[in-house]
Amino acid sequence: MILYLHGFRSSPRSFKARVVGEKMAALGRASELVCPQLPASPKEAMALALSLVERYEASELAIIGSSLGGYYATWLAERIGCRAVLLNPAVYPLKDLDKHVGVTTEYHSDKVFEFKREYIDELGALAVPAITRPERYFLLAASGDEVLDYRDMTAHYAGARQHVIDGSDHAIAEFGQYVDEVLAFCLDGAAGRVR
């Protein structure tokens, strides 16, 4: 079972989520991927995520998190004890969130997205100061990320498997080149290999 967690204001229709979904379908394993639309409230987002994975053992589960979803994936992996792949993860999301308080839309639709001030405290409650089992993590970071600093990522996930892409961007525009590596990390520990 793989749980994919999208980023801030994003959705299951994001580029990377679609690439993962298409690859899992090509492998005949589409039913093993869950990619929910996360609520804007971090507390509600984690309640939803936990409800989706509560019936799985840690060894049967992997989480892929992109951007803010990587922050969430880290909290969940520490709580559950499962593997996690982090795609340009937010390490310190509280830094600039004041400017996002208010009403806007999701990136992939006209659906209203409201980020409330109390959500900043909810995010703070999910902080993981240091990961406890680096071998459970795989970081895919882009040095050209225009939103987040990849050096914060590599420092926070010290000891974890890391693949730093020279250049690229926050969206990891060439993610299709890396999806096999991502899924191999997820699936090798549970139900089998990608190939």
CSV table of C-alpha atoms in Angstrom, one decimal:
chain,number,residue,atom,x,y,z
A,1,MET,CA,0.0,0.0,0.0
A,2,ILE,CA,1.3,3.4,-1.0
A,3,LEU,CA,-0.2,6.6,0.3
A,4,TYR,CA,0.6,9.7,-1.8
A,5,LEU,CA,0.3,13.1,-0.1
A,6,HIS,CA,0.2,16.1,-2.3
A,7,GLY,CA,1.6,19.6,-1.5
A,8,PHE,CA,0.1,22.9,-0.4
A,9,ARG,CA,-2.9,24.0,-2.5
A,10,SER,CA,-2.3,20.9,-4.7
A,11,SER,CA,-4.4,17.9,-5.4
A,12,PRO,CA,-4.4,14.3,-6.6
A,13,ARG,CA,-4.3,15.8,-10.1
A,14,SER,CA,-0.8,17.1,-9.6
A,15,PHE,CA,1.9,16.1,-12.1
A,16,LYS,CA,3.9,13.9,-9.8
A,17,ALA,CA,0.7,12.2,-8.4
A,18,ARG,CA,-0.4,11.4,-11.9
A,19,VAL,CA,3.0,10.0,-12.9
A,20,VAL,CA,2.9,7.7,-9.8
A,21,GLY,CA,-0.7,6.7,-10.6
A,22,GLU,CA,0.1,5.9,-14.2
A,23,LYS,CA,3.2,3.8,-13.2
A,24,MET,CA,1.3,1.9,-10.6
A,25,ALA,CA,-1.5,1.2,-13.2
A,26,ALA,CA,1.1,0.0,-15.7
A,27,LEU,CA,2.4,-2.4,-13.1
A,28,GLY,CA,-1.1,-3.7,-12.5
A,29,ARG,CA,-1.0,-2.3,-9.0
A,30,ALA,CA,-3.3,0.7,-9.2
A,31,SER,CA,-5.4,-0.6,-6.3
A,32,GLU,CA,-2.4,-0.4,-4.0
A,33,LEU,CA,-2.2,3.4,-4.4
A,34,VAL,CA,-4.3,5.9,-2.4
A,35,CYS,CA,-4.0,9.6,-3.2
A,36,PRO,CA,-6.6,11.6,-1.3
A,37,GLN,CA,-7.6,15.2,-1.6
A,38,LEU,CA,-6.1,16.6,1.6
A,39,PRO,CA,-8.1,19.2,3.6
A,40,ALA,CA,-6.4,22.6,4.2
A,41,SER,CA,-6.4,21.9,7.9
A,42,PRO,CA,-3.2,20.0,8.8
A,43,LYS,CA,-5.0,18.4,11.7
A,44,GLU,CA,-7.8,17.2,9.5
A,45,ALA,CA,-5.4,16.1,6.8
A,46,MET,CA,-3.5,13.9,9.2
A,47,ALA,CA,-6.7,12.5,10.6
A,48,LEU,CA,-7.8,11.5,7.1
A,49,ALA,CA,-4.4,10.0,6.3
A,50,LEU,CA,-4.4,7.9,9.5
A,51,SER,CA,-7.9,6.7,8.8
A,52,LEU,CA,-6.7,5.5,5.3
A,53,VAL,CA,-3.8,3.5,6.6
A,54,GLU,CA,-4.9,2.3,10.1
A,55,ARG,CA,-5.5,-1.3,8.9
A,56,TYR,CA,-2.0,-1.7,7.4
A,57,GLU,CA,1.1,-2.9,9.3
A,58,ALA,CA,4.1,-0.6,9.0
A,59,SER,CA,5.9,-3.1,6.8
A,60,GLU,CA,3.0,-3.1,4.3
A,61,LEU,CA,2.9,0.7,3.9
A,62,ALA,CA,5.0,3.4,2.3
A,63,ILE,CA,4.2,7.1,2.0
A,64,ILE,CA,5.2,9.4,-0.8
A,65,GLY,CA,5.0,13.1,0.1
A,66,SER,CA,5.6,16.1,-2.1
A,67,SER,CA,6.5,19.5,-0.7
A,68,LEU,CA,4.1,20.1,2.3
A,69,GLY,CA,3.1,16.5,1.8
A,70,GLY,CA,6.7,15.6,2.6
A,71,TYR,CA,6.4,17.3,5.9
A,72,TYR,CA,3.2,15.3,6.6
A,73,ALA,CA,4.8,12.1,5.4
A,74,THR,CA,7.7,12.6,7.8
A,75,TRP,CA,5.3,13.0,10.8
A,76,LEU,CA,3.3,9.9,9.7
A,77,ALA,CA,6.4,7.8,9.1
A,78,GLU,CA,7.7,8.6,12.6
A,79,ARG,CA,4.3,7.8,14.1
A,80,ILE,CA,3.6,4.6,12.1
A,81,GLY,CA,7.2,3.3,11.6
A,82,CYS,CA,6.8,2.9,7.8
A,83,ARG,CA,9.0,3.9,4.8
A,84,ALA,CA,8.6,7.4,3.3
A,85,VAL,CA,9.8,9.0,0.1
A,86,LEU,CA,10.1,12.8,0.2
A,87,LEU,CA,9.9,14.8,-3.0
A,88,ASN,CA,11.3,18.3,-2.4
A,89,PRO,CA,9.8,18.3,1.1
A,90,ALA,CA,9.0,21.3,3.2
A,91,VAL,CA,11.2,21.1,6.2
A,92,TYR,CA,10.3,24.4,7.9
A,93,PRO,CA,6.8,25.2,6.5
A,94,LEU,CA,6.1,27.7,9.3
A,95,LYS,CA,8.6,30.2,8.0
A,96,ASP,CA,6.5,32.0,5.3
A,97,LEU,CA,2.9,30.8,5.9
A,98,ASP,CA,1.5,34.1,7.2
A,99,LYS,CA,1.4,35.3,3.6
A,100,HIS,CA,-0.8,32.4,2.6
A,101,VAL,CA,-3.5,33.0,5.2
A,102,GLY,CA,-6.8,33.8,3.4
A,103,VAL,CA,-8.9,32.5,0.6
A,104,THR,CA,-7.6,31.5,-2.8
A,105,THR,CA,-8.1,28.4,-5.1
A,106,GLU,CA,-6.4,25.1,-5.6
A,107,TYR,CA,-3.7,24.9,-8.2
A,108,HIS,CA,-5.5,22.4,-10.4
A,109,SER,CA,-9.0,23.7,-10.2
A,110,ASP,CA,-11.2,26.7,-9.4
A,111,LYS,CA,-12.1,25.0,-6.1
A,112,VAL,CA,-11.9,27.4,-3.1
A,113,PHE,CA,-8.9,26.9,-0.8
A,114,GLU,CA,-9.0,28.7,2.6
A,115,PHE,CA,-5.9,28.6,4.8
A,116,LYS,CA,-6.8,29.8,8.3
A,117,ARG,CA,-4.4,31.3,10.8
A,118,GLU,CA,-5.0,28.5,13.3
A,119,TYR,CA,-3.6,26.0,10.7
A,120,ILE,CA,-0.2,27.4,11.3
A,121,ASP,CA,-0.3,26.1,14.9
A,122,GLU,CA,-1.7,22.8,13.6
A,123,LEU,CA,1.4,22.5,11.4
A,124,GLY,CA,3.7,23.3,14.3
A,125,ALA,CA,2.2,20.4,16.2
A,126,LEU,CA,3.4,18.1,13.4
A,127,ALA,CA,7.0,19.1,13.5
A,128,VAL,CA,9.6,16.4,13.6
A,129,PRO,CA,12.9,17.9,14.9
A,130,ALA,CA,15.0,14.9,13.8
A,131,ILE,CA,14.1,11.6,12.1
A,132,THR,CA,14.8,8.5,14.2
A,133,ARG,CA,15.4,5.8,11.6
A,134,PRO,CA,17.1,7.3,8.5
A,135,GLU,CA,17.0,4.0,6.6
A,136,ARG,CA,13.3,4.3,6.3
A,137,TYR,CA,13.6,7.5,4.3
A,138,PHE,CA,14.4,8.4,0.7
A,139,LEU,CA,14.9,12.0,-0.2
A,140,LEU,CA,14.6,13.2,-3.8
A,141,ALA,CA,15.6,16.8,-3.9
A,142,ALA,CA,16.3,19.3,-6.7
A,143,SER,CA,19.1,21.8,-6.2
A,144,GLY,CA,17.2,24.2,-8.5
A,145,ASP,CA,14.0,24.2,-6.3
A,146,GLU,CA,12.8,27.8,-6.5
A,147,VAL,CA,10.4,27.4,-3.5
A,148,LEU,CA,12.4,25.5,-0.9
A,149,ASP,CA,16.1,25.2,-0.2
A,150,TYR,CA,17.4,21.7,-0.9
A,151,ARG,CA,20.2,22.1,1.6
A,152,ASP,CA,17.6,22.3,4.4
A,153,MET,CA,16.3,19.0,3.1
A,154,THR,CA,19.6,17.2,2.9
A,155,ALA,CA,20.5,18.3,6.4
A,156,HIS,CA,17.2,17.3,7.9
A,157,TYR,CA,17.3,13.8,6.3
A,158,ALA,CA,21.0,13.2,7.1
A,159,GLY,CA,21.8,9.5,6.9
A,160,ALA,CA,18.8,8.8,4.7
A,161,ARG,CA,19.1,7.6,1.2
A,162,GLN,CA,19.4,10.8,-0.9
A,163,HIS,CA,19.2,11.6,-4.6
A,164,VAL,CA,19.9,15.3,-5.3
A,165,ILE,CA,19.1,16.3,-8.8
A,166,ASP,CA,21.4,18.9,-10.2
A,167,GLY,CA,19.1,21.7,-11.3
A,168,SER,CA,15.4,20.9,-12.0
A,169,ASP,CA,12.7,22.8,-10.1
A,170,HIS,CA,10.2,22.5,-7.2
A,171,ALA,CA,7.8,20.5,-9.4
A,172,ILE,CA,10.6,18.1,-10.5
A,173,ALA,CA,9.5,18.5,-14.1
A,174,GLU,CA,11.4,15.4,-15.2
A,175,PHE,CA,9.9,13.3,-12.4
A,176,GLY,CA,9.1,10.5,-14.9
A,177,GLN,CA,12.8,9.7,-15.0
A,178,TYR,CA,12.8,9.0,-11.2
A,179,VAL,CA,9.4,7.3,-10.6
A,180,ASP,CA,10.9,3.8,-10.9
A,181,GLU,CA,13.5,4.6,-8.2
A,182,VAL,CA,10.8,6.1,-6.0
A,183,LEU,CA,8.5,3.1,-6.3
A,184,ALA,CA,11.3,0.6,-5.9
A,185,PHE,CA,12.1,2.1,-2.5
A,186,CYS,CA,8.4,1.9,-1.6
A,187,LEU,CA,7.6,-1.6,-2.9
A,188,ASP,CA,10.9,-3.4,-2.1
A,189,GLY,CA,10.1,-3.2,1.6
A,190,ALA,CA,6.6,-4.5,1.2
A,191,ALA,CA,4.9,-6.5,-1.5
A,192,GLY,CA,7.7,-6.8,-4.1
A,193,ARG,CA,9.8,-5.1,-6.7
A,194,VAL,CA,8.8,-2.6,-9.5
A,195,ARG,CA,10.4,-4.7,-12.2
